[in-house]
Amino acid sequence: MWELRWNNPRLHPPERRKTWLACTAHRGSLGDFLDARGFLREVVPVPGSPTLEG
C-alpha cells in the first residue's frame, strides 16, 4: 500500500495534507491524476504494508 499525500493549493494551506491510499497497481494512475492537477505532494509506502514485502 502507498500513501499519496496531496492538497489543493487553492483551498488548503501549504502544510495541510490529505491522504489517499493506493495499491501498487493503482499508485501510478492515482498519482498521475493528482499530479496533472498540481495536487500531488509526495508518495510514501505505508509502514508494514504486506503488499510491499517479498
PDB file of C-alpha atoms in Angstrom:
ATOM      1  CA  MET A   1       0.000   0.000   0.000  1.00  0.00           C
ATOM      2  CA  TRP A   2       1.052   3.551  -0.698  1.00  0.00           C
ATOM      3  CA  GLU A   3       0.052   6.902   0.764  1.00  0.00           C
ATOM      4  CA  LEU A   4      -0.462   9.587  -1.842  1.00  0.00           C
ATOM      5  CA  ARG A   5      -0.282  12.828   0.098  1.00  0.00           C
ATOM      6  CA  TRP A   6      -1.799  15.820  -1.593  1.00  0.00           C
ATOM      7  CA  ASN A   7      -3.523  19.148  -1.193  1.00  0.00           C
ATOM      8  CA  ASN A   8      -5.371  21.636  -3.343  1.00  0.00           C
ATOM      9  CA  PRO A   9      -3.377  24.870  -3.051  1.00  0.00           C
ATOM     10  CA  ARG A  10      -6.458  26.929  -3.895  1.00  0.00           C
ATOM     11  CA  LEU A  11      -8.324  25.503  -0.884  1.00  0.00           C
ATOM     12  CA  HIS A  12      -5.745  24.297   1.644  1.00  0.00           C
ATOM     13  CA  PRO A  13      -2.803  25.921   3.422  1.00  0.00           C
ATOM     14  CA  PRO A  14       0.592  24.613   2.188  1.00  0.00           C
ATOM     15  CA  GLU A  15       1.212  22.424   5.256  1.00  0.00           C
ATOM     16  CA  ARG A  16      -2.126  20.581   5.020  1.00  0.00           C
ATOM     17  CA  ARG A  17      -2.057  17.089   3.549  1.00  0.00           C
ATOM     18  CA  LYS A  18      -4.914  14.869   2.529  1.00  0.00           C
ATOM     19  CA  THR A  19      -4.176  11.173   2.038  1.00  0.00           C
ATOM     20  CA  TRP A  20      -5.344   8.655  -0.500  1.00  0.00           C
ATOM     21  CA  LEU A  21      -4.282   5.030  -0.115  1.00  0.00           C
ATOM     22  CA  ALA A  22      -3.427   3.015  -3.205  1.00  0.00           C
ATOM     23  CA  CYS A  23      -2.222  -0.464  -4.001  1.00  0.00           C
ATOM     24  CA  THR A  24       0.824  -0.819  -6.226  1.00  0.00           C
ATOM     25  CA  ALA A  25      -1.399  -1.455  -9.260  1.00  0.00           C
ATOM     26  CA  HIS A  26      -3.216   1.880  -8.838  1.00  0.00           C
ATOM     27  CA  ARG A  27      -0.431   4.035  -7.431  1.00  0.00           C
ATOM     28  CA  GLY A  28       0.573   5.301 -10.872  1.00  0.00           C
ATOM     29  CA  SER A  29      -2.867   6.220 -12.163  1.00  0.00           C
ATOM     30  CA  LEU A  30      -3.920   7.980  -8.944  1.00  0.00           C
ATOM     31  CA  GLY A  31      -0.568   9.746  -8.775  1.00  0.00           C
ATOM     32  CA  ASP A  32      -0.918  10.883 -12.390  1.00  0.00           C
ATOM     33  CA  PHE A  33      -4.440  12.169 -11.688  1.00  0.00           C
ATOM     34  CA  LEU A  34      -3.264  14.251  -8.717  1.00  0.00           C
ATOM     35  CA  ASP A  35      -0.054  15.388 -10.416  1.00  0.00           C
ATOM     36  CA  ALA A  36      -1.882  16.598 -13.542  1.00  0.00           C
ATOM     37  CA  ARG A  37      -3.854  18.965 -11.304  1.00  0.00           C
ATOM     38  CA  GLY A  38      -0.812  20.119  -9.344  1.00  0.00           C
ATOM     39  CA  PHE A  39      -2.093  18.477  -6.145  1.00  0.00           C
ATOM     40  CA  LEU A  40       0.417  15.661  -5.525  1.00  0.00           C
ATOM     41  CA  ARG A  41       2.960  16.456  -2.806  1.00  0.00           C
ATOM     42  CA  GLU A  42       4.529  13.092  -2.010  1.00  0.00           C
ATOM     43  CA  VAL A  43       4.112   9.331  -2.272  1.00  0.00           C
ATOM     44  CA  VAL A  44       5.338   7.143   0.584  1.00  0.00           C
ATOM     45  CA  PRO A  45       4.960   3.462   1.437  1.00  0.00           C
ATOM     46  CA  VAL A  46       2.579   2.530   4.226  1.00  0.00           C
ATOM     47  CA  PRO A  47       4.800   1.147   7.014  1.00  0.00           C
ATOM     48  CA  GLY A  48       4.386  -2.593   7.490  1.00  0.00           C
ATOM     49  CA  SER A  49       2.255  -2.998   4.385  1.00  0.00           C
ATOM     50  CA  PRO A  50       2.219  -6.663   3.332  1.00  0.00           C
ATOM     51  CA  THR A  51       1.913  -5.633  -0.332  1.00  0.00           C
ATOM     52  CA  LEU A  52       5.420  -4.134  -0.208  1.00  0.00           C
ATOM     53  CA  GLU A  53       7.107  -7.199   1.263  1.00  0.00           C
ATOM     54  CA  GLY A  54       8.610 -10.041  -0.689  1.00  0.00           C
TER      55      GLY A  54
END
